[in-house]
PDB file of C-alpha atoms and ligand atoms in Angstrom:
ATOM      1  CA  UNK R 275     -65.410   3.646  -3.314  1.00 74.00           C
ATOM      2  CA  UNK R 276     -66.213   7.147  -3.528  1.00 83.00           C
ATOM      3  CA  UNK R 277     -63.559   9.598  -4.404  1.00 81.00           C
ATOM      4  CA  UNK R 278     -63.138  11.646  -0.938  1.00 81.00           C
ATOM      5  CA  UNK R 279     -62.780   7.509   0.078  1.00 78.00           C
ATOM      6  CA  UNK R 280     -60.101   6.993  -1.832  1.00 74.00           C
ATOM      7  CA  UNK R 281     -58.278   9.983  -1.085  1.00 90.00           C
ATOM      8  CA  UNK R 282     -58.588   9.428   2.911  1.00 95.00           C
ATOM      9  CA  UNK R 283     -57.127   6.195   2.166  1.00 96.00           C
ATOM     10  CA  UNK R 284     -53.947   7.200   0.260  1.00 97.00           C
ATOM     11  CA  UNK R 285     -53.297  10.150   2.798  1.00 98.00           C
ATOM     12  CA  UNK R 286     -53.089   7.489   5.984  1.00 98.00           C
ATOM     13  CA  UNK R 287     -51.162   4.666   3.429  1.00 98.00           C
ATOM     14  CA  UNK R 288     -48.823   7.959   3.160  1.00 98.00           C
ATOM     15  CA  UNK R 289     -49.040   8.538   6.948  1.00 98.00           C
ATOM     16  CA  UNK R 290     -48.065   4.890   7.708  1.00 98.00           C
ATOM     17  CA  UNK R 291     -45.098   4.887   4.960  1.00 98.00           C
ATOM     18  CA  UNK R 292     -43.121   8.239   6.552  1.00 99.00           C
ATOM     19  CA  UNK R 293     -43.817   7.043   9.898  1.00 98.00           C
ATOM     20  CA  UNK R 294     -42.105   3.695   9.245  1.00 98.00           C
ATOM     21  CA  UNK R 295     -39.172   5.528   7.090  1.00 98.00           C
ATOM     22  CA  UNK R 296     -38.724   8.353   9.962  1.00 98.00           C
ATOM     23  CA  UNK R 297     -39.215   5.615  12.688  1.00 98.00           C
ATOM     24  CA  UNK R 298     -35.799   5.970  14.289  1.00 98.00           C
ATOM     25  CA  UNK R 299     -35.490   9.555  13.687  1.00 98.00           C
ATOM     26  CA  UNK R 300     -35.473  12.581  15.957  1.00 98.00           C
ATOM     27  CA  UNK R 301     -35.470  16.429  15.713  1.00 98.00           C
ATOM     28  CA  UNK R 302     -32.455  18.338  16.669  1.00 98.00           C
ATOM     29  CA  UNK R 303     -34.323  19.886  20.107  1.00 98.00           C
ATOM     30  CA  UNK R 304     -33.199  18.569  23.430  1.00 98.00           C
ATOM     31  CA  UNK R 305     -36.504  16.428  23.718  1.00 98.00           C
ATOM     32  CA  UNK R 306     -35.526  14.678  20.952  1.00 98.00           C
ATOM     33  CA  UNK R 307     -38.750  14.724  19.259  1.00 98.00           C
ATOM     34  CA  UNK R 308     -40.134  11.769  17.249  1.00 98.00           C
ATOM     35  CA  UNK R 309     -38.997  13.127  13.722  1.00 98.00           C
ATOM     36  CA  UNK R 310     -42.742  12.418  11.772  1.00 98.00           C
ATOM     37  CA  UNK R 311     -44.195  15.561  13.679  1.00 98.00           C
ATOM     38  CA  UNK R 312     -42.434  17.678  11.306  1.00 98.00           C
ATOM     39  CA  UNK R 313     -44.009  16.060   8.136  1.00 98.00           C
ATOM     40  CA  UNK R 314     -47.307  16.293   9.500  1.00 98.00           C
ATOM     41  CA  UNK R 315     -47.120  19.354  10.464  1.00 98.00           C
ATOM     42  CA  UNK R 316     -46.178  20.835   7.058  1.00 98.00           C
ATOM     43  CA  UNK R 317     -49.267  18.686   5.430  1.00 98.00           C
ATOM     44  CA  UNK R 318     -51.577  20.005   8.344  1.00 98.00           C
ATOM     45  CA  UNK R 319     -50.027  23.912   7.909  1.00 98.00           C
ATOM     46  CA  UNK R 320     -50.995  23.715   4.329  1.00 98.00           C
ATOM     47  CA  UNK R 321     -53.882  22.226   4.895  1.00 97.00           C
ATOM     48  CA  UNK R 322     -55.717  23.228   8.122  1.00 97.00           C
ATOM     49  CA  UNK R 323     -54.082  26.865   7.823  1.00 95.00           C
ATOM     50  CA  UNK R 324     -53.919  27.608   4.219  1.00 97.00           C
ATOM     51  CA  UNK R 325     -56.720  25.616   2.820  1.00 97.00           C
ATOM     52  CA  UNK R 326     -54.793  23.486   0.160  1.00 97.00           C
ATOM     53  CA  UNK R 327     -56.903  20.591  -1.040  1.00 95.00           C
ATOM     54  CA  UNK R 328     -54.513  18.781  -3.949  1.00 97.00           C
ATOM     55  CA  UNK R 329     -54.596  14.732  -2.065  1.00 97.00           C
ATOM     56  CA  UNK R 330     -50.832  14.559  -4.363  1.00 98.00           C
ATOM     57  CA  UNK R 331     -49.633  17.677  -2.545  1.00 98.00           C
ATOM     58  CA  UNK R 332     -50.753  16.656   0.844  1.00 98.00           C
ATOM     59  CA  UNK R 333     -49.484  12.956   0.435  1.00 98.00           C
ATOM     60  CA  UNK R 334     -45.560  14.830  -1.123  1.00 98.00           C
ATOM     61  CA  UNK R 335     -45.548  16.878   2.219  1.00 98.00           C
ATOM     62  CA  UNK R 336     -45.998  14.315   4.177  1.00 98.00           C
ATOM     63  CA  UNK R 337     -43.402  12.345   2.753  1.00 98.00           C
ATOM     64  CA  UNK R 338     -40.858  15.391   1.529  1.00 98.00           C
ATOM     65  CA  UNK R 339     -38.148  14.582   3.481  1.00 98.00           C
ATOM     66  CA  UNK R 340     -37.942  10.620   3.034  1.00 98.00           C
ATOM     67  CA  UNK R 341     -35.830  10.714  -0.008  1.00 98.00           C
ATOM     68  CA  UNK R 342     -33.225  12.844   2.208  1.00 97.00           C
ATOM     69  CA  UNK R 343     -33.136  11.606   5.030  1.00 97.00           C
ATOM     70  CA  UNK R 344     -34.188   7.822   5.218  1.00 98.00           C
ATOM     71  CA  UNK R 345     -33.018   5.253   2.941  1.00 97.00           C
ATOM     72  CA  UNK R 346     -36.251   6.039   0.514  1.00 98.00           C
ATOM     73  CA  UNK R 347     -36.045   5.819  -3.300  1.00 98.00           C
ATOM     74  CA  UNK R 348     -37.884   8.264  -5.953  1.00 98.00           C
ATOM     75  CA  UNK R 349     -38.854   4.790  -7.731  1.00 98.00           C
ATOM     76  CA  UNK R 350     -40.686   3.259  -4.100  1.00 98.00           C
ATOM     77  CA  UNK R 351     -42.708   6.587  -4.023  1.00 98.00           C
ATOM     78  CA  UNK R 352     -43.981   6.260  -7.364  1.00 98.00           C
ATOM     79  CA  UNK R 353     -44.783   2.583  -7.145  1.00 98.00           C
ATOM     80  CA  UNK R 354     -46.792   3.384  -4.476  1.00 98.00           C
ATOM     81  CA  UNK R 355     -48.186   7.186  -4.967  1.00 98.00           C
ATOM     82  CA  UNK R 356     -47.693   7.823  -8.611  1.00 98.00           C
ATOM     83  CA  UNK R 357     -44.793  10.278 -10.905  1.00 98.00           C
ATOM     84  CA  UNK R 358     -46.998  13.423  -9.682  1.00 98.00           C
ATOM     85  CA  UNK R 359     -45.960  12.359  -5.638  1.00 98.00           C
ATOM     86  CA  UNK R 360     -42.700  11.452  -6.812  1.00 98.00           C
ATOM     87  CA  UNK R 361     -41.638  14.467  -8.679  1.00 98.00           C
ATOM     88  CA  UNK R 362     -42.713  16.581  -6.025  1.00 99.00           C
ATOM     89  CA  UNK R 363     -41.104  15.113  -3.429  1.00 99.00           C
ATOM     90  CA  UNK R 364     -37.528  15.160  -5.739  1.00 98.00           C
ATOM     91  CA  UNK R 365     -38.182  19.108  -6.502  1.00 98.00           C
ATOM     92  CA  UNK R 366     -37.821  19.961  -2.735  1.00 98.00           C
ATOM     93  CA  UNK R 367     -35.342  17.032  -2.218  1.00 98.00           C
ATOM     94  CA  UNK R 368     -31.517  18.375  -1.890  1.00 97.00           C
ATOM     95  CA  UNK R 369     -29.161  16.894  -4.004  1.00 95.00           C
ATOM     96  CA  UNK R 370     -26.799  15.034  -1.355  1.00 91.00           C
ATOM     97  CA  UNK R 371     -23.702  14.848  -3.558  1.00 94.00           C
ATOM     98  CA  UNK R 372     -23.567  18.890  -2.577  1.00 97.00           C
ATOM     99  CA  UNK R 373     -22.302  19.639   0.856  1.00 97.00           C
ATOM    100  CA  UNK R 374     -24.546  21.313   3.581  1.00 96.00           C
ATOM    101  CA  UNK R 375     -22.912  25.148   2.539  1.00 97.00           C
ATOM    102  CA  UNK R 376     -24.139  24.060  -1.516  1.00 98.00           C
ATOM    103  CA  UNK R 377     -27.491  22.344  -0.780  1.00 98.00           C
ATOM    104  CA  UNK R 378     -28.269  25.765   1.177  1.00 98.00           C
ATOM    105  CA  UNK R 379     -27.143  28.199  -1.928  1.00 98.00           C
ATOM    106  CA  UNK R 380     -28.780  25.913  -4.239  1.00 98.00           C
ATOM    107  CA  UNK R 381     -32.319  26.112  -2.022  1.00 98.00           C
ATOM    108  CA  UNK R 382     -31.839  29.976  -3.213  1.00 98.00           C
ATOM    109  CA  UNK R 383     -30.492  29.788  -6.477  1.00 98.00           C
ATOM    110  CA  UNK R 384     -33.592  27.514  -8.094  1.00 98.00           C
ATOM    111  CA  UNK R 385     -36.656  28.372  -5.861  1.00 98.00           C
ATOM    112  CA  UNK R 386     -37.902  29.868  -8.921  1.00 98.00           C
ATOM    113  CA  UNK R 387     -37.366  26.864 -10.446  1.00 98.00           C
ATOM    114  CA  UNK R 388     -40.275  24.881  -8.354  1.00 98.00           C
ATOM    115  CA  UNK R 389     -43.311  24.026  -9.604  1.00 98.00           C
ATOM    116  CA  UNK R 390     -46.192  25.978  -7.492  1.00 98.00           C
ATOM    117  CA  UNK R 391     -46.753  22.381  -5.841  1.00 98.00           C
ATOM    118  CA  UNK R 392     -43.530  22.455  -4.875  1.00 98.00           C
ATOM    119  CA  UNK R 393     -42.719  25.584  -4.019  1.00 98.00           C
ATOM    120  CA  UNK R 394     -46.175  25.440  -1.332  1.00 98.00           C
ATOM    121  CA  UNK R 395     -44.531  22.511   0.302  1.00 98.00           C
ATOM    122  CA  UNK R 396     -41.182  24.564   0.716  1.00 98.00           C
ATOM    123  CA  UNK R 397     -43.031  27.601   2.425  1.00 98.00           C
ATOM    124  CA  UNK R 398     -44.858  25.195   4.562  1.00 98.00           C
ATOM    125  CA  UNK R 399     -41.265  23.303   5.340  1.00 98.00           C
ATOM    126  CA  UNK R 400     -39.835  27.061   5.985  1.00 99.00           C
ATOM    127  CA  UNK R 401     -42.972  27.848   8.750  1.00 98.00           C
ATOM    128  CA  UNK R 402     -42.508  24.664  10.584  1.00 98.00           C
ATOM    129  CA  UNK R 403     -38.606  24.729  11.145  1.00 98.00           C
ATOM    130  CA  UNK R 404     -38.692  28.694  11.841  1.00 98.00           C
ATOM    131  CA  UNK R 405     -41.965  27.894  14.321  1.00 98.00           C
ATOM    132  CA  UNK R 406     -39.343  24.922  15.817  1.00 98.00           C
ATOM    133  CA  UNK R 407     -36.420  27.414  16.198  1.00 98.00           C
ATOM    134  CA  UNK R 408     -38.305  29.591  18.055  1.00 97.00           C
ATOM    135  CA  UNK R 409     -40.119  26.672  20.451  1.00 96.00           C
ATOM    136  CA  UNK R 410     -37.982  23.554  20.395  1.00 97.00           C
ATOM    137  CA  UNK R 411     -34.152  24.718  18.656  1.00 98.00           C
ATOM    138  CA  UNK R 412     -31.407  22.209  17.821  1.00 98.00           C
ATOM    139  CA  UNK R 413     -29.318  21.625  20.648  1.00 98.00           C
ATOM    140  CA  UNK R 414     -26.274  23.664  21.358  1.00 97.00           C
ATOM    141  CA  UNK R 415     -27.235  26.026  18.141  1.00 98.00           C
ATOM    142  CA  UNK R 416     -25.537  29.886  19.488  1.00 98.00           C
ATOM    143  CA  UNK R 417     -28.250  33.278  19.010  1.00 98.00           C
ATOM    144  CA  UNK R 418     -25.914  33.288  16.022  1.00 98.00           C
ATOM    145  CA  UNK R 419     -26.309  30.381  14.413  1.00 98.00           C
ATOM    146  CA  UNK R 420     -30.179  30.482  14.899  1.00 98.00           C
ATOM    147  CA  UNK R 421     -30.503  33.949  13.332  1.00 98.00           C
ATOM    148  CA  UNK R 422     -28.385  32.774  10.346  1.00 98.00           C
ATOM    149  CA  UNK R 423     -30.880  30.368   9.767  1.00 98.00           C
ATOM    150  CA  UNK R 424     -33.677  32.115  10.036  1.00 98.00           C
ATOM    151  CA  UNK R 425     -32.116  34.538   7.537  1.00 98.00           C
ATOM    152  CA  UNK R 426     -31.613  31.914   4.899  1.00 98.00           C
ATOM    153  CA  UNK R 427     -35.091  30.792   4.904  1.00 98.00           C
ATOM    154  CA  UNK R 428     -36.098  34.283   4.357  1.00 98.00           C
ATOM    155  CA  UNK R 429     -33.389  34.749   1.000  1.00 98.00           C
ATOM    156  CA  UNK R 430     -35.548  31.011   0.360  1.00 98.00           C
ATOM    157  CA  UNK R 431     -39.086  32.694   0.499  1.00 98.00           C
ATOM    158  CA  UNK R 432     -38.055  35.576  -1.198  1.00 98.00           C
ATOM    159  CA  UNK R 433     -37.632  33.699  -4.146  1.00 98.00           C
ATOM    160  CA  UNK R 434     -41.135  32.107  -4.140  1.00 98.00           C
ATOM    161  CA  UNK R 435     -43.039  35.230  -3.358  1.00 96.00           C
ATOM    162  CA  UNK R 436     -46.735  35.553  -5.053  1.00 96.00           C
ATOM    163  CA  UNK R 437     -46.882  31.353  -4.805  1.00 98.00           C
ATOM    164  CA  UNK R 438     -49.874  32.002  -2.079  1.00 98.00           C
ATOM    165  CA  UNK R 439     -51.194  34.958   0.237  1.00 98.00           C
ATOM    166  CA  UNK R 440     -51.709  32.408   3.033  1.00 98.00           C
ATOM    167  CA  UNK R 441     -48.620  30.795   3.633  1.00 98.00           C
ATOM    168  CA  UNK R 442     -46.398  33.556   2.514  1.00 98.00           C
ATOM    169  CA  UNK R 443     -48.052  36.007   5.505  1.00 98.00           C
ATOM    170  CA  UNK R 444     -48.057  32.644   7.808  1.00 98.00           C
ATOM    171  CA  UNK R 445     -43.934  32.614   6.913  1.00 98.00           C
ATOM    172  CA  UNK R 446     -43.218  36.102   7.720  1.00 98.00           C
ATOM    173  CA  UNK R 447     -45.328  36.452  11.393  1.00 98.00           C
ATOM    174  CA  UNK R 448     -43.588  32.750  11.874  1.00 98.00           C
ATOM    175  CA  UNK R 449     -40.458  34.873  11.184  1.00 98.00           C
ATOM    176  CA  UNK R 450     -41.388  37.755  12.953  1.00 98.00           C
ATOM    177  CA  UNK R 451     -42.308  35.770  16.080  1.00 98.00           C
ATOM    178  CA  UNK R 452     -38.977  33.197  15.973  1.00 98.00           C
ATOM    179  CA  UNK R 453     -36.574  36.764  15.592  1.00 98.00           C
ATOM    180  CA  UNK R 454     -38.061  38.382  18.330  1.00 98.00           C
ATOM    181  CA  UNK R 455     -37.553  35.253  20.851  1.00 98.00           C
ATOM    182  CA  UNK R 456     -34.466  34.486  19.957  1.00 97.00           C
ATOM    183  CA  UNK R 457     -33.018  38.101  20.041  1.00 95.00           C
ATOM    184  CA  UNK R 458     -34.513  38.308  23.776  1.00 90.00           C
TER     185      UNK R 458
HETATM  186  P1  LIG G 767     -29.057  22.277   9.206  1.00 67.77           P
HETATM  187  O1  LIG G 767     -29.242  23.624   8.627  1.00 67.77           O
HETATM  188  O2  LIG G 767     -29.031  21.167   8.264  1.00 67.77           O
HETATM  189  O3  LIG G 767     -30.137  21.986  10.372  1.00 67.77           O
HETATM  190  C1  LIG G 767     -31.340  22.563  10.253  1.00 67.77           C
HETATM  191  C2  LIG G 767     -32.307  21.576   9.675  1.00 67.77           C
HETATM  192  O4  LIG G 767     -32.551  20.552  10.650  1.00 67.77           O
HETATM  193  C3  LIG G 767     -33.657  22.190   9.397  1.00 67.77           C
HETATM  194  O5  LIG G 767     -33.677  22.741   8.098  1.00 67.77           O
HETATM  195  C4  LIG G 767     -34.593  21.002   9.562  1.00 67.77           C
HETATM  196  O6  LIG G 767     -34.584  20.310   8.311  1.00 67.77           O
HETATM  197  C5  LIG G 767     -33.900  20.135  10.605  1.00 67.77           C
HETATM  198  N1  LIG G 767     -34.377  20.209  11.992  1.00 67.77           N
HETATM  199  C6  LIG G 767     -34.420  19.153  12.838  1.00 67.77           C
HETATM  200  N2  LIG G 767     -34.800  19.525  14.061  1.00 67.77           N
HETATM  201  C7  LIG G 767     -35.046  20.857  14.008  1.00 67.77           C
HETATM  202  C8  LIG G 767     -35.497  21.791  14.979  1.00 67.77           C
HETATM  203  N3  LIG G 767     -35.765  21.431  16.232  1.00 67.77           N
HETATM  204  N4  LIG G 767     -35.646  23.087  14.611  1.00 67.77           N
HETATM  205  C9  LIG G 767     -35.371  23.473  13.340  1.00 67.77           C
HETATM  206  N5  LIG G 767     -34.924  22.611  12.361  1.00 67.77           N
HETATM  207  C10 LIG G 767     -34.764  21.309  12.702  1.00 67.77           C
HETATM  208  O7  LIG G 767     -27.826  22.330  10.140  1.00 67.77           O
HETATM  209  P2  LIG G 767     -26.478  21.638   9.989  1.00 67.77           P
HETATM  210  O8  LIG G 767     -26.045  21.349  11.350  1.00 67.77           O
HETATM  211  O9  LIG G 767     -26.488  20.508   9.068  1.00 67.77           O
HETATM  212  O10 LIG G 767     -25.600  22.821   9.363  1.00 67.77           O
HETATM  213  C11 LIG G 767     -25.796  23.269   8.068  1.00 67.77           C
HETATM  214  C12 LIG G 767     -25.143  24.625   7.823  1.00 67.77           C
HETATM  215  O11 LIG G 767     -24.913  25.369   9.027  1.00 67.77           O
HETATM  216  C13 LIG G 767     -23.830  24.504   7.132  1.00 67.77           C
HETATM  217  O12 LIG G 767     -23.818  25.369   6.031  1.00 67.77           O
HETATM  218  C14 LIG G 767     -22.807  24.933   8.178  1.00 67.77           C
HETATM  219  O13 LIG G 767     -21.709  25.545   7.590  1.00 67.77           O
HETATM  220  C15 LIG G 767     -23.588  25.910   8.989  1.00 67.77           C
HETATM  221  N6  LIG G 767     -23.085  26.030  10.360  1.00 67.77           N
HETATM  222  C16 LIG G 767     -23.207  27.227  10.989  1.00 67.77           C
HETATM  223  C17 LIG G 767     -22.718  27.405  12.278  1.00 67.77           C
HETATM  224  C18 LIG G 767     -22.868  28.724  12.952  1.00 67.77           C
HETATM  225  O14 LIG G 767     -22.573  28.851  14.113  1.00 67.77           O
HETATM  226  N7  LIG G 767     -23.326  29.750  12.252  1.00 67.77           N
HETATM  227  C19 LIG G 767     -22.077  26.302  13.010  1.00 67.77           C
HETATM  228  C20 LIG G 767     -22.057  25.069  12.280  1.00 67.77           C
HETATM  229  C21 LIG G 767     -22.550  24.962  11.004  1.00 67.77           C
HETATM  230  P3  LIG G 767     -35.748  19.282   7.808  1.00 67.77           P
HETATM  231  O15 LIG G 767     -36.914  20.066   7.335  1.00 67.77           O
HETATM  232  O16 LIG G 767     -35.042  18.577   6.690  1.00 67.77           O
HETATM  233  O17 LIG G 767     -36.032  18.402   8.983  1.00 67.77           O
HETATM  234 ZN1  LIG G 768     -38.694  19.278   6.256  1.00 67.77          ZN
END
């Protein structure tokens, strides 16, 4: 099989495996959202907007947030998508023995820590949930509580400036955009 065959083919074995983890999860907006259109839309932000290429960086954003939130081990990832997948989906995994207050500090403290892998998924991850709080927000989440957020993401992406031209300038008019609707 040729190689761009073989990479098509891991991508959708990815696609099926979050879509069965995240199958009986929703987003926080009213609508209730099917939960996978968040890790698509990371792998299709890096991809379709900012040109990434890596197949192991495209599978880990697709599946970055099945460690977290589904029942998911580090050791069923690499069975199935190899250490690189795995280790990049546990560098932008939080650590859940931290509460929600920690896991948010800690997002700050080691950003510089992150691989450049890693740290493309987390911009991408910022751009889609700051796009979301300005289109589709959490339920019941005050003017207050949304501009908080949006302000940590910012002290997140401060931290990872110079990672890539593309997605840092997609983060800040995502930013940009999200303030000025929800300060209307
Ligand atoms: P979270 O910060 O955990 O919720 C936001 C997360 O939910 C996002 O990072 C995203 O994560 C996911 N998400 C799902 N649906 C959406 C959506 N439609 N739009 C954007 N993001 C979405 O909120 P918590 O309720 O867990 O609270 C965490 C922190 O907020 C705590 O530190 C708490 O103290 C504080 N807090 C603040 C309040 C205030 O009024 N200021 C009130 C209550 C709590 P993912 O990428 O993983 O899907
Ligand atoms: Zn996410």
């Amino acid at each position: 099989m040729a190689q761009q065959d073989l990479m098509l083919k891991d991508f959708i074995k990815a696609l099926h495996f979050s879509t069965r983890k995240h199958r009986r999860q929703r987003r926080k907006d009213p609508e209730k959202t099917p939960y996978i259109n968040h890790p698509i839309e990371v792998a299709y932000i890096l991809s379709d907007n900012c040109g990434v290429q890596d197949p192991d960086v495209l599978i880990a954003a697709i599946l970055h947030d099945t460690i977290e939130d589904t029942e998911t081990t580090p050791e069923e990832i690499a069975g199935i998508f190899g250490k690189r997948v795995r280790d990049l989906v546990m560098e932008v995994t939080d650590d859940k023995i931290l509460d929600k207050r920690e896991r948010k500090q800690m997002q700050i403290d080691t950003a510089v820590e992150l691989s450049r892998e890693a740290a493309l998924i987390r911009i991408a991850d910022k751009i889609s949930n700051v796009s979301d709080l300005a289109v589709s927000p959490p339920k019941g989440w005050s003017k207050k509580r949304k501009l908080e957020y949006l302000e940590w993401t910012e002290q997140v992406v401060e931290q990872l400036k110079d990672t890539d031209p593309c997605l840092e300038q997609m983060y800040y008019r995502a930013l940009t955009d999200a303030r000025d609707v929800i300060r209307r």
